[in-house]
Short mmCIF file of C-alpha atoms in Angstrom, two decimals:
data_model
loop_
_atom_site.label_atom_id
_atom_site.label_comp_id
_atom_site.label_asym_id
_atom_site.label_seq_id
_atom_site.Cartn_x
_atom_site.Cartn_y
_atom_site.Cartn_z
CA MET R 97 0.00 0.00 0.00
CA SER R 98 1.33 3.42 -0.87
CA THR R 99 0.03 5.10 2.29
CA LEU R 100 -0.60 3.74 5.75
CA THR R 101 -4.15 2.75 6.51
CA ASN R 102 -5.37 2.73 10.13
CA VAL R 103 -6.75 -0.42 11.75
CA HIS R 104 -8.30 -0.70 15.20
CA LEU R 105 -8.13 -4.22 16.63
CA VAL R 106 -10.59 -5.33 19.34
CA THR R 107 -9.80 -8.45 21.37
CA LEU R 108 -12.51 -10.43 23.15
CA GLY R 109 -12.25 -13.61 25.19
CA CYS R 110 -9.25 -15.33 26.73
CA ALA R 111 -5.51 -14.73 26.92
CA ARG R 112 -5.02 -17.08 23.96
CA ASN R 113 -7.00 -14.64 21.86
CA GLU R 114 -4.71 -11.85 23.07
CA VAL R 115 -1.75 -13.74 21.59
CA ASP R 116 -3.65 -14.23 18.32
CA SER R 117 -4.48 -10.51 18.17
CA GLU R 118 -0.82 -9.63 18.53
CA GLU R 119 -0.01 -12.00 15.68
CA LEU R 120 -2.67 -10.33 13.56
CA ALA R 121 -1.29 -6.93 14.53
CA GLY R 122 2.20 -7.97 13.51
CA ARG R 123 1.00 -9.28 10.16
CA LEU R 124 -1.07 -6.15 9.48
CA GLU R 125 1.84 -3.86 10.33
CA ALA R 126 4.17 -5.91 8.12
CA GLY R 127 1.58 -5.52 5.35
CA GLY R 128 1.61 -1.72 5.54
CA PHE R 129 -1.18 -0.97 8.03
CA ARG R 130 -0.96 1.21 11.11
CA LEU R 131 -2.56 -0.05 14.37
CA VAL R 132 -4.48 2.66 16.25
CA GLU R 133 -6.05 2.66 19.71
CA ASP R 134 -8.92 5.02 18.84
CA PRO R 135 -11.64 3.34 16.74
CA ASP R 136 -12.79 6.77 15.52
CA GLN R 137 -9.45 7.10 13.74
CA ALA R 138 -9.66 3.71 12.05
CA ASP R 139 -10.26 3.00 8.38
CA ALA R 140 -11.06 -0.57 9.39
CA VAL R 141 -12.11 -2.23 12.64
CA MET R 142 -11.15 -5.86 13.16
CA VAL R 143 -12.90 -7.76 15.97
CA ASN R 144 -11.17 -10.87 17.30
CA THR R 145 -14.30 -12.65 18.48
CA CYS R 146 -14.88 -15.25 21.20
CA GLY R 147 -17.08 -18.28 20.50
CA PHE R 148 -16.80 -20.10 23.82
CA VAL R 149 -20.24 -19.82 25.47
CA GLU R 150 -23.51 -18.07 24.72
CA GLN R 151 -22.68 -14.84 26.58
CA ALA R 152 -19.31 -14.57 24.87
CA LYS R 153 -20.96 -14.97 21.47
CA LYS R 154 -23.49 -12.27 22.35
CA ASP R 155 -20.68 -9.94 23.39
CA SER R 156 -18.94 -10.60 20.06
CA VAL R 157 -22.07 -9.79 18.06
CA ASP R 158 -22.69 -6.61 20.09
CA THR R 159 -19.10 -5.48 19.51
CA LEU R 160 -19.41 -6.07 15.76
CA LEU R 161 -22.62 -4.03 15.67
CA GLN R 162 -20.98 -1.19 17.61
CA ALA R 163 -18.09 -1.22 15.16
CA ALA R 164 -20.53 -1.17 12.24
CA ASP R 165 -22.09 2.01 13.67
CA LEU R 166 -18.75 3.74 13.11
CA LYS R 167 -19.24 3.40 9.37
CA ASP R 168 -22.17 5.80 9.61
CA GLN R 169 -20.31 8.26 11.82
CA GLY R 170 -16.81 8.75 10.49
CA ARG R 171 -13.91 7.44 8.45
CA THR R 172 -14.39 3.71 9.10
CA LYS R 173 -14.94 1.85 5.85
CA ALA R 174 -14.87 -1.79 6.89
CA VAL R 175 -15.66 -4.09 9.83
CA VAL R 176 -14.08 -7.53 9.81
CA ALA R 177 -14.78 -10.46 12.14
CA VAL R 178 -11.94 -12.88 12.94
CA GLY R 179 -11.26 -15.22 15.85
CA CYS R 180 -13.07 -18.18 17.37
CA MET R 181 -16.67 -17.19 16.61
CA ALA R 182 -15.74 -16.37 13.02
CA GLU R 183 -13.93 -19.72 12.72
CA ARG R 184 -16.75 -21.62 14.38
CA TYR R 185 -19.69 -20.17 12.42
CA GLY R 186 -18.11 -18.57 9.35
CA SER R 187 -20.62 -18.17 6.51
CA GLU R 188 -23.53 -18.63 8.92
CA LEU R 189 -22.34 -15.60 10.90
CA ALA R 190 -21.81 -13.64 7.69
CA GLU R 191 -25.38 -14.32 6.56
CA SER R 192 -26.87 -13.29 9.90
CA MET R 193 -24.66 -10.21 10.20
CA PRO R 194 -24.57 -8.23 6.95
CA GLU R 195 -23.16 -5.35 9.01
CA ALA R 196 -19.79 -7.15 8.94
CA ASP R 197 -17.90 -6.69 5.67
CA ALA R 198 -16.07 -9.99 6.05
CA VAL R 199 -15.93 -13.04 8.33
CA LEU R 200 -12.49 -14.62 8.20
CA GLY R 201 -11.27 -17.83 9.82
CA PHE R 202 -7.82 -18.95 10.93
CA ASP R 203 -6.84 -19.89 7.36
CA SER R 204 -6.88 -16.18 6.47
CA TYR R 205 -4.41 -15.07 9.15
CA ALA R 206 -1.25 -15.58 7.06
CA THR R 207 -2.64 -13.29 4.33
CA ILE R 208 -4.72 -11.01 6.56
CA ALA R 209 -3.12 -7.80 5.22
CA ASP R 210 -3.88 -8.71 1.60
CA ARG R 211 -7.45 -9.66 2.44
CA LEU R 212 -8.09 -6.44 4.33
CA THR R 213 -6.64 -4.45 1.43
CA THR R 214 -9.06 -6.19 -0.93
CA ILE R 215 -12.01 -5.40 1.34
CA LEU R 216 -11.06 -1.71 1.70
CA ASN R 217 -10.69 -1.44 -2.08
CA GLY R 218 -14.27 -2.64 -2.52
CA GLY R 219 -13.48 -6.24 -3.32
CA HIS R 220 -15.25 -9.29 -1.95
CA VAL R 221 -13.62 -11.90 0.29
CA GLU R 222 -15.58 -15.13 0.64
CA ALA R 223 -16.76 -15.90 4.17
CA HIS R 224 -15.00 -18.70 5.99
CA ALA R 225 -16.53 -22.16 5.55
CA PRO R 226 -16.53 -23.87 8.98
CA ARG R 227 -15.12 -27.37 9.40
CA ASP R 228 -14.07 -29.69 12.19
CA ARG R 229 -10.40 -28.77 12.56
CA ARG R 230 -9.68 -31.99 14.44
CA THR R 231 -9.74 -33.74 11.07
CA LEU R 232 -6.76 -31.74 9.80
CA LEU R 233 -4.16 -33.56 11.90
CA PRO R 234 -3.48 -37.28 12.55
CA ILE R 235 -5.13 -38.87 15.57
CA THR R 236 -1.73 -40.05 16.82
CA PRO R 237 -0.09 -37.03 18.51
CA VAL R 238 3.52 -37.82 17.57
CA LYS R 239 2.62 -37.86 13.87
CA ARG R 240 1.28 -34.30 13.92
CA ARG R 241 4.47 -32.24 13.59
CA GLU R 242 5.16 -33.16 9.98
CA ALA R 243 1.48 -33.07 9.04
CA ALA R 244 1.07 -29.57 10.52
CA ALA R 245 3.05 -27.95 7.70
CA GLY R 246 0.69 -25.76 5.72
CA ILE R 247 -2.12 -25.90 8.30
CA ALA R 248 -3.07 -22.59 9.88
CA VAL R 249 -2.62 -22.67 13.64
CA PRO R 250 -2.69 -19.19 15.23
CA GLY R 251 0.46 -18.56 17.22
CA HIS R 252 2.45 -21.28 15.42
CA ALA R 253 3.12 -19.88 11.96
CA ASP R 254 6.66 -19.17 10.77
CA LEU R 255 7.63 -15.65 9.79
CA PRO R 256 7.64 -14.61 6.16
CA ALA R 257 11.22 -14.27 4.96
CA GLY R 258 12.78 -10.90 5.71
CA VAL R 259 9.97 -9.55 7.89
CA VAL R 260 12.05 -9.18 11.06
CA PRO R 261 15.67 -9.87 12.04
CA ALA R 262 16.67 -13.49 12.45
CA SER R 263 17.01 -12.86 16.19
CA GLY R 264 13.30 -12.14 16.50
CA PRO R 265 10.60 -14.66 17.39
CA ARG R 266 9.52 -17.19 14.80
CA THR R 267 5.93 -16.07 15.23
CA LEU R 268 5.17 -12.60 13.92
CA ARG R 269 3.88 -10.54 16.83
CA LYS R 270 3.34 -6.89 17.74
CA ARG R 271 2.62 -5.93 21.34
CA LEU R 272 -0.70 -4.16 21.83
CA GLY R 273 -0.12 -2.14 24.99
CA ASN R 274 2.73 -1.91 27.46
CA SER R 275 1.70 -4.19 30.32
CA PRO R 276 4.63 -5.74 32.23
CA TYR R 277 3.04 -9.16 31.68
CA ALA R 278 2.19 -10.96 28.45
CA PRO R 279 0.53 -14.26 27.53
CA LEU R 280 2.81 -16.70 25.74
CA LYS R 281 1.24 -19.53 23.79
CA ILE R 282 2.86 -22.94 24.30
CA ALA R 283 0.26 -25.04 22.43
CA SER R 284 -3.05 -24.89 20.61
CA GLY R 285 -6.03 -27.20 20.37
CA CYS R 286 -7.26 -29.98 22.62
CA ASP R 287 -7.65 -33.76 22.42
CA ARG R 288 -10.10 -34.09 25.28
CA ARG R 289 -13.76 -34.75 24.55
CA CYS R 290 -15.53 -32.93 27.37
CA ALA R 291 -19.26 -33.21 26.70
CA PHE R 292 -19.91 -29.49 27.27
CA CYS R 293 -17.07 -28.03 25.17
CA ALA R 294 -16.90 -27.19 21.46
CA ILE R 295 -13.36 -25.75 21.52
CA PRO R 296 -11.59 -28.82 20.04
CA ARG R 297 -13.88 -28.67 17.01
CA PHE R 298 -12.87 -25.15 16.00
CA ARG R 299 -9.38 -24.99 17.54
CA GLY R 300 -8.34 -28.45 16.35
CA SER R 301 -6.23 -31.24 17.80
CA TYR R 302 -3.50 -30.59 20.32
CA LEU R 303 -0.28 -29.19 18.86
CA SER R 304 2.68 -28.07 20.97
CA ARG R 305 5.15 -25.39 20.01
CA THR R 306 8.76 -26.49 20.41
CA PRO R 307 10.60 -25.33 23.54
CA GLU R 308 13.02 -23.42 21.29
CA GLU R 309 10.18 -21.38 19.77
CA VAL R 310 8.65 -20.64 23.17
CA VAL R 311 11.96 -19.57 24.72
CA GLU R 312 12.83 -17.46 21.68
CA GLU R 313 9.53 -15.61 21.92
CA ALA R 314 9.98 -15.16 25.68
CA ARG R 315 13.29 -13.41 25.00
CA TRP R 316 11.57 -11.16 22.47
CA LEU R 317 8.87 -10.29 25.00
CA VAL R 318 11.50 -9.40 27.60
CA ASP R 319 13.13 -7.12 25.03
CA HIS R 320 9.73 -5.42 24.69
CA GLY R 321 9.23 -4.65 28.37
CA VAL R 322 7.73 -7.89 29.71
CA HIS R 323 8.63 -9.10 33.21
CA GLU R 324 6.09 -11.93 33.51
CA VAL R 325 5.05 -14.50 30.91
CA PHE R 326 1.71 -16.27 31.31
CA LEU R 327 1.95 -19.66 29.59
CA VAL R 328 -1.37 -20.30 27.83
CA SER R 329 -2.97 -23.12 25.88
CA GLU R 330 -6.21 -25.08 25.92
CA ASN R 331 -4.52 -27.68 28.15
CA SER R 332 -1.02 -26.92 29.41
CA SER R 333 -0.60 -30.24 31.22
CA SER R 334 -0.60 -32.04 27.82
CA TYR R 335 2.35 -29.99 26.59
CA GLY R 336 4.92 -32.09 24.79
CA LYS R 337 2.89 -35.25 24.19
CA ASP R 338 3.02 -34.69 20.43
CA LEU R 339 6.76 -34.04 20.72
CA GLY R 340 7.32 -37.43 22.33
CA ASP R 341 7.86 -36.18 25.89
CA ILE R 342 4.89 -35.81 28.25
CA ARG R 343 7.22 -34.25 30.86
CA LEU R 344 8.42 -31.55 28.49
CA LEU R 345 6.61 -28.78 30.38
CA GLU R 346 8.86 -29.43 33.37
CA LYS R 347 11.93 -28.96 31.18
CA LEU R 348 10.44 -25.90 29.47
CA LEU R 349 9.98 -24.19 32.83
CA GLY R 350 13.70 -24.64 33.51
CA ASP R 351 14.61 -23.27 30.07
CA LEU R 352 12.41 -20.22 30.56
CA SER R 353 13.85 -19.62 34.02
CA ALA R 354 17.25 -19.16 32.37
CA VAL R 355 16.00 -16.25 30.21
CA ASP R 356 17.77 -13.08 31.32
CA GLY R 357 15.41 -10.29 32.34
CA LEU R 358 12.40 -12.57 32.81
CA ASP R 359 11.24 -12.44 36.43
CA TRP R 360 8.01 -14.45 36.68
CA ILE R 361 6.67 -17.51 34.87
CA ARG R 362 3.00 -18.40 35.37
CA VAL R 363 1.27 -21.53 34.06
CA SER R 364 -2.41 -21.56 33.10
CA TYR R 365 -5.09 -24.21 32.61
CA LEU R 366 -3.91 -27.52 34.02
CA GLN R 367 -6.12 -30.61 33.81
CA PRO R 368 -6.27 -32.24 37.29
CA ALA R 369 -6.33 -35.74 35.77
CA GLU R 370 -3.05 -35.06 33.94
CA ILE R 371 -1.04 -33.51 36.76
CA ARG R 372 1.95 -35.59 37.74
CA PRO R 373 3.84 -35.33 41.04
CA SER R 374 6.94 -34.40 39.07
CA LEU R 375 5.10 -31.46 37.47
CA ILE R 376 4.02 -30.13 40.86
CA ASP R 377 7.60 -30.49 42.10
CA ALA R 378 8.91 -28.60 39.06
CA MET R 379 6.38 -25.80 39.48
CA VAL R 380 7.17 -25.25 43.15
CA SER R 381 10.95 -25.61 42.86
CA THR R 382 11.91 -23.96 39.55
CA GLU R 383 13.25 -20.47 40.02
CA LYS R 384 10.94 -17.73 38.65
CA VAL R 385 7.88 -20.02 38.45
CA VAL R 386 5.30 -18.41 40.73
CA PRO R 387 3.22 -20.52 43.17
CA TYR R 388 0.03 -20.48 41.12
CA PHE R 389 -2.14 -23.40 40.04
CA ASP R 390 -4.98 -22.94 37.55
CA LEU R 391 -6.85 -26.24 37.89
CA SER R 392 -9.81 -27.11 35.67
CA PHE R 393 -12.12 -28.99 38.07
CA GLN R 394 -15.49 -28.10 36.42
CA HIS R 395 -17.37 -30.01 39.15
CA ALA R 396 -16.69 -32.29 42.12
CA SER R 397 -19.33 -35.02 41.81
CA GLY R 398 -17.70 -38.15 40.39
CA PRO R 399 -20.79 -39.48 38.59
CA LEU R 400 -21.56 -36.09 37.02
CA LEU R 401 -17.95 -35.65 35.95
CA ARG R 402 -18.22 -39.00 34.14
CA ARG R 403 -21.26 -37.68 32.27
CA MET R 404 -19.13 -34.66 31.36
CA ARG R 405 -16.51 -37.12 30.00
CA ARG R 406 -14.05 -36.01 32.66
CA PHE R 407 -12.15 -37.68 35.48
CA GLY R 408 -11.81 -37.17 39.21
CA ASP R 409 -14.05 -36.55 42.20
CA ALA R 410 -14.15 -34.42 45.33
CA GLU R 411 -11.68 -36.49 47.32
CA SER R 412 -9.07 -36.75 44.56
CA PHE R 413 -9.33 -33.01 43.95
CA LEU R 414 -9.00 -32.26 47.67
CA ASN R 415 -5.93 -34.50 47.81
CA LEU R 416 -4.41 -32.52 44.94
CA VAL R 417 -5.11 -29.21 46.68
CA GLU R 418 -3.63 -30.57 49.91
CA THR R 419 -0.52 -31.82 48.09
CA ILE R 420 0.10 -28.39 46.63
CA ARG R 421 -0.46 -26.55 49.91
CA ASP R 422 1.72 -28.99 51.82
CA LYS R 423 4.56 -27.94 49.53
CA VAL R 424 3.67 -24.24 49.26
CA PRO R 425 1.10 -23.11 51.85
CA HIS R 426 0.71 -19.67 50.26
CA ALA R 427 0.14 -20.98 46.72
CA GLY R 428 -2.71 -19.49 44.73
CA ILE R 429 -5.23 -22.04 43.42
CA ARG R 430 -8.08 -21.11 41.09
CA SER R 431 -10.68 -23.09 39.17
CA ASN R 432 -13.97 -22.95 37.26
CA VAL R 433 -17.13 -24.97 37.84
CA ILE R 434 -20.28 -25.56 35.79
CA ALA R 435 -23.77 -25.40 37.28
CA GLY R 436 -26.71 -27.24 35.74
CA PHE R 437 -25.08 -29.78 33.43
CA PRO R 438 -27.69 -32.28 32.15
CA GLY R 439 -28.44 -34.86 34.82
CA GLU R 440 -27.09 -32.78 37.72
CA THR R 441 -29.00 -33.70 40.91
CA ASP R 442 -29.41 -31.98 44.25
CA GLU R 443 -26.93 -34.53 45.60
CA ASP R 444 -24.37 -33.52 42.96
CA VAL R 445 -24.77 -29.88 43.96
CA ALA R 446 -24.33 -30.80 47.62
CA VAL R 447 -21.06 -32.58 46.77
CA LEU R 448 -19.80 -29.55 44.86
CA THR R 449 -20.83 -27.19 47.67
CA ASP R 450 -19.05 -29.32 50.25
CA PHE R 451 -15.95 -29.49 48.05
CA LEU R 452 -15.78 -25.71 47.68
CA ASN R 453 -16.17 -25.24 51.42
CA ARG R 454 -13.33 -27.66 52.12
CA ALA R 455 -10.98 -26.65 49.29
CA ARG R 456 -11.00 -22.90 50.07
CA LEU R 457 -9.74 -21.94 46.63
CA ASP R 458 -8.44 -18.43 45.96
CA VAL R 459 -10.70 -17.81 42.96
CA VAL R 460 -13.66 -19.77 41.59
CA GLY R 461 -15.44 -18.93 38.35
CA VAL R 462 -19.01 -20.24 38.07
CA PHE R 463 -20.62 -20.86 34.68
CA ALA R 464 -24.27 -21.64 34.08
CA TYR R 465 -24.50 -24.56 31.64
CA SER R 466 -25.75 -23.82 28.14
CA ASP R 467 -25.99 -26.17 25.15
CA GLU R 468 -23.23 -25.68 22.59
CA ASP R 469 -23.54 -26.71 18.95
CA HIS R 470 -21.87 -30.02 18.03
CA THR R 471 -21.32 -31.13 21.64
CA GLU R 472 -22.45 -34.33 23.31
CA GLY R 473 -24.03 -32.41 26.17
CA ALA R 474 -26.55 -30.81 23.85
CA THR R 475 -27.90 -34.26 22.91
CA MET R 476 -28.05 -35.74 26.43
CA ASP R 477 -31.16 -36.49 28.40
CA GLY R 478 -31.71 -34.93 31.80
CA HIS R 479 -31.67 -31.29 30.73
CA LEU R 480 -32.64 -28.98 33.58
CA ASP R 481 -35.05 -26.09 33.47
CA GLN R 482 -33.23 -22.86 32.66
CA ASP R 483 -34.55 -21.15 35.78
CA LEU R 484 -33.12 -23.95 37.93
CA ILE R 485 -29.76 -23.69 36.17
CA GLU R 486 -29.64 -19.95 36.81
CA GLU R 487 -30.70 -20.44 40.43
CA ARG R 488 -27.97 -22.99 41.08
CA ALA R 489 -25.36 -20.83 39.34
CA ALA R 490 -26.34 -17.80 41.42
CA GLU R 491 -26.17 -19.75 44.67
CA LEU R 492 -22.78 -21.20 43.79
CA SER R 493 -21.52 -17.77 42.74
CA ASP R 494 -22.57 -16.30 46.07
CA LEU R 495 -20.88 -19.14 47.93
CA ALA R 496 -17.71 -18.81 45.86
CA ALA R 497 -17.56 -15.05 46.46
CA GLU R 498 -17.90 -15.58 50.21
CA LEU R 499 -15.31 -18.36 50.38
CA CYS R 500 -12.79 -16.54 48.19
CA ALA R 501 -13.20 -13.40 50.29
CA GLN R 502 -12.46 -15.49 53.38
CA ARG R 503 -9.38 -16.95 51.71
CA ALA R 504 -8.16 -13.43 50.89
CA GLU R 505 -8.79 -12.33 54.48
CA ASP R 506 -6.73 -15.31 55.68
CA ARG R 507 -3.77 -13.82 53.82
CA ILE R 508 -3.65 -10.73 56.03
CA GLY R 509 -0.21 -10.68 57.58
CA GLU R 510 1.48 -12.53 54.70
CA VAL R 511 4.51 -10.93 53.06
CA THR R 512 4.52 -11.30 49.30
CA THR R 513 6.09 -9.90 46.16
CA VAL R 514 3.87 -7.69 43.99
CA LEU R 515 4.36 -6.87 40.31
CA VAL R 516 3.15 -3.28 39.87
CA GLU R 517 0.94 -2.86 36.79
CA GLY R 518 -0.32 0.69 37.23
CA ARG R 519 -1.09 3.56 39.57
CA GLU R 520 -4.41 4.74 40.97
CA ASP R 521 -5.05 7.72 43.28
CA GLY R 522 -1.39 7.91 44.20
CA ALA R 523 -1.09 4.21 45.06
CA ALA R 524 0.68 1.40 43.24
CA VAL R 525 -1.66 -1.34 41.95
CA GLY R 526 -0.51 -4.77 40.89
CA ARG R 527 -0.69 -8.49 41.51
CA ALA R 528 0.89 -10.80 44.05
CA GLU R 529 2.66 -14.00 43.04
CA PHE R 530 -0.50 -16.00 43.74
CA GLN R 531 -2.79 -13.81 41.58
CA GLY R 532 -3.26 -14.36 37.87
CA PRO R 533 -3.81 -11.44 35.47
CA GLU R 534 -7.15 -9.64 35.13
CA VAL R 535 -9.47 -12.08 36.93
CA ASP R 536 -7.84 -13.01 40.25
CA GLY R 537 -7.91 -9.72 42.14
CA THR R 538 -5.33 -7.01 42.72
CA VAL R 539 -3.05 -5.63 45.44
CA THR R 540 -3.08 -1.90 46.20
CA ILE R 541 -0.02 -0.49 47.97
CA ALA R 542 -0.52 3.00 49.43
CA ASP R 543 2.40 5.39 49.93
CA CYS R 544 4.40 3.57 47.30
CA ASP R 545 6.04 5.35 44.36
CA ALA R 546 6.79 2.18 42.38
CA ALA R 547 6.17 2.34 38.62
CA PRO R 548 4.61 -0.29 36.34
CA GLY R 549 7.07 -3.13 35.93
CA ASP R 550 8.59 -2.70 39.38
CA PHE R 551 8.52 -5.45 41.99
CA VAL R 552 7.65 -4.52 45.57
CA VAL R 553 7.91 -6.67 48.70
CA ALA R 554 4.77 -5.90 50.70
CA ALA R 555 2.81 -7.09 53.71
CA ILE R 556 -0.93 -7.67 53.27
CA ILE R 557 -2.89 -5.55 55.74
CA ASP R 558 -6.51 -5.74 54.56
CA SER R 559 -8.85 -7.33 52.03
CA GLU R 560 -12.06 -6.53 50.19
CA GLY R 561 -13.43 -9.51 48.32
CA VAL R 562 -10.44 -11.00 46.49
CA ASP R 563 -8.68 -7.62 46.32
CA LEU R 564 -5.95 -6.90 48.85
CA ARG R 565 -4.31 -3.85 50.42
CA ALA R 566 -0.69 -3.95 51.45
CA GLU R 567 2.13 -1.80 52.71
CA VAL R 568 5.77 -1.76 51.67
CA VAL R 569 8.08 -3.87 53.77
CA ALA R 570 11.17 -1.84 54.62
#
């Protein structure tokens, strides 16, 4: 393009989508576009959608409609949907949303700049045709590396020749913002067949990035102001199985710990059924790995978990929590649970309630079950009335809020390290080692002049919900 054209990129959903947006941003910039923070200054608005659950899909549609309104108000000429909802529904979404000028799936990411140029010049780009991406790779994990060549997997693509210096990361990426933390994708896709989840269908089979790629990108992130990397994937405890080493995550943590300038390493989304004692040992003993365990329990009733096509029960989960806290009493442990899955009984709810009371997790997210297209759960008998689902979800949410507030209060008197992320009313605001980004609460330190990116040793003096107040330790 002869002149720079402005693009505003909106990211919805999880940290994995944040990584994908930064890949898109890098590709757009390499293709001659300028990324802008103000949508009113954009010639095109690109929405990286989320297609996880019903509310996320609604938020994606609302965001696309808001972006479309800009076309009537100013310079914006095009609105483009990308991301999980675009991949999952493709042409169906395009037909139902004529306000969007294009709906592009993952296969378009490598040529996203060319496609956006075509759209802005008045050309037509065919809407993505959805397919089950699990069929693109062999069933046997160790046969996937060679077969993955030529298959679009966001966060895994090699750089076009000559785009950046050879010392840069193999995945094209441009930081959107200046936060001292950044998500770092270690794998994509999932091989599990949870009855409630459609993610494997549109994200595909599990595919790990090599340790060399991950470490290389971590170095690049450090060079761009990052102090903490948040390792993300659909299932981090499966990392390495397609590379022939199921314990590769343990080795990767050691490799990342050796990266100069990197201070914290945080691991997300671990499947309880796949956690090995050696992984716990590596996470609590490797320098720079923070004491934080993101465990995907989803429920605690053994029989209901079997209906969900998952493993475990309340006692095995409690044993796992106890094992972690025996090694690191101050560790942060978070999870999510689903209320109202088909067949859930009052007894199942009682088991889950008892588990939450006994586990005393730091953060618990509660989701009300909803049918998802192409999932086994949608076809099961035993569906509950929607009002009952909402009632159970509300009661569990109230309980979780109370228990997590108690857990935060129990931390009063602890001394912890805080990564400062910003300032508010003269105070430093950040996260402790046991708090994950954006959803696990914050720590506010009054009378502290630390800047974003600084680390402060502080004593916790008060709590409000999951948020904490602390003071600097001299």
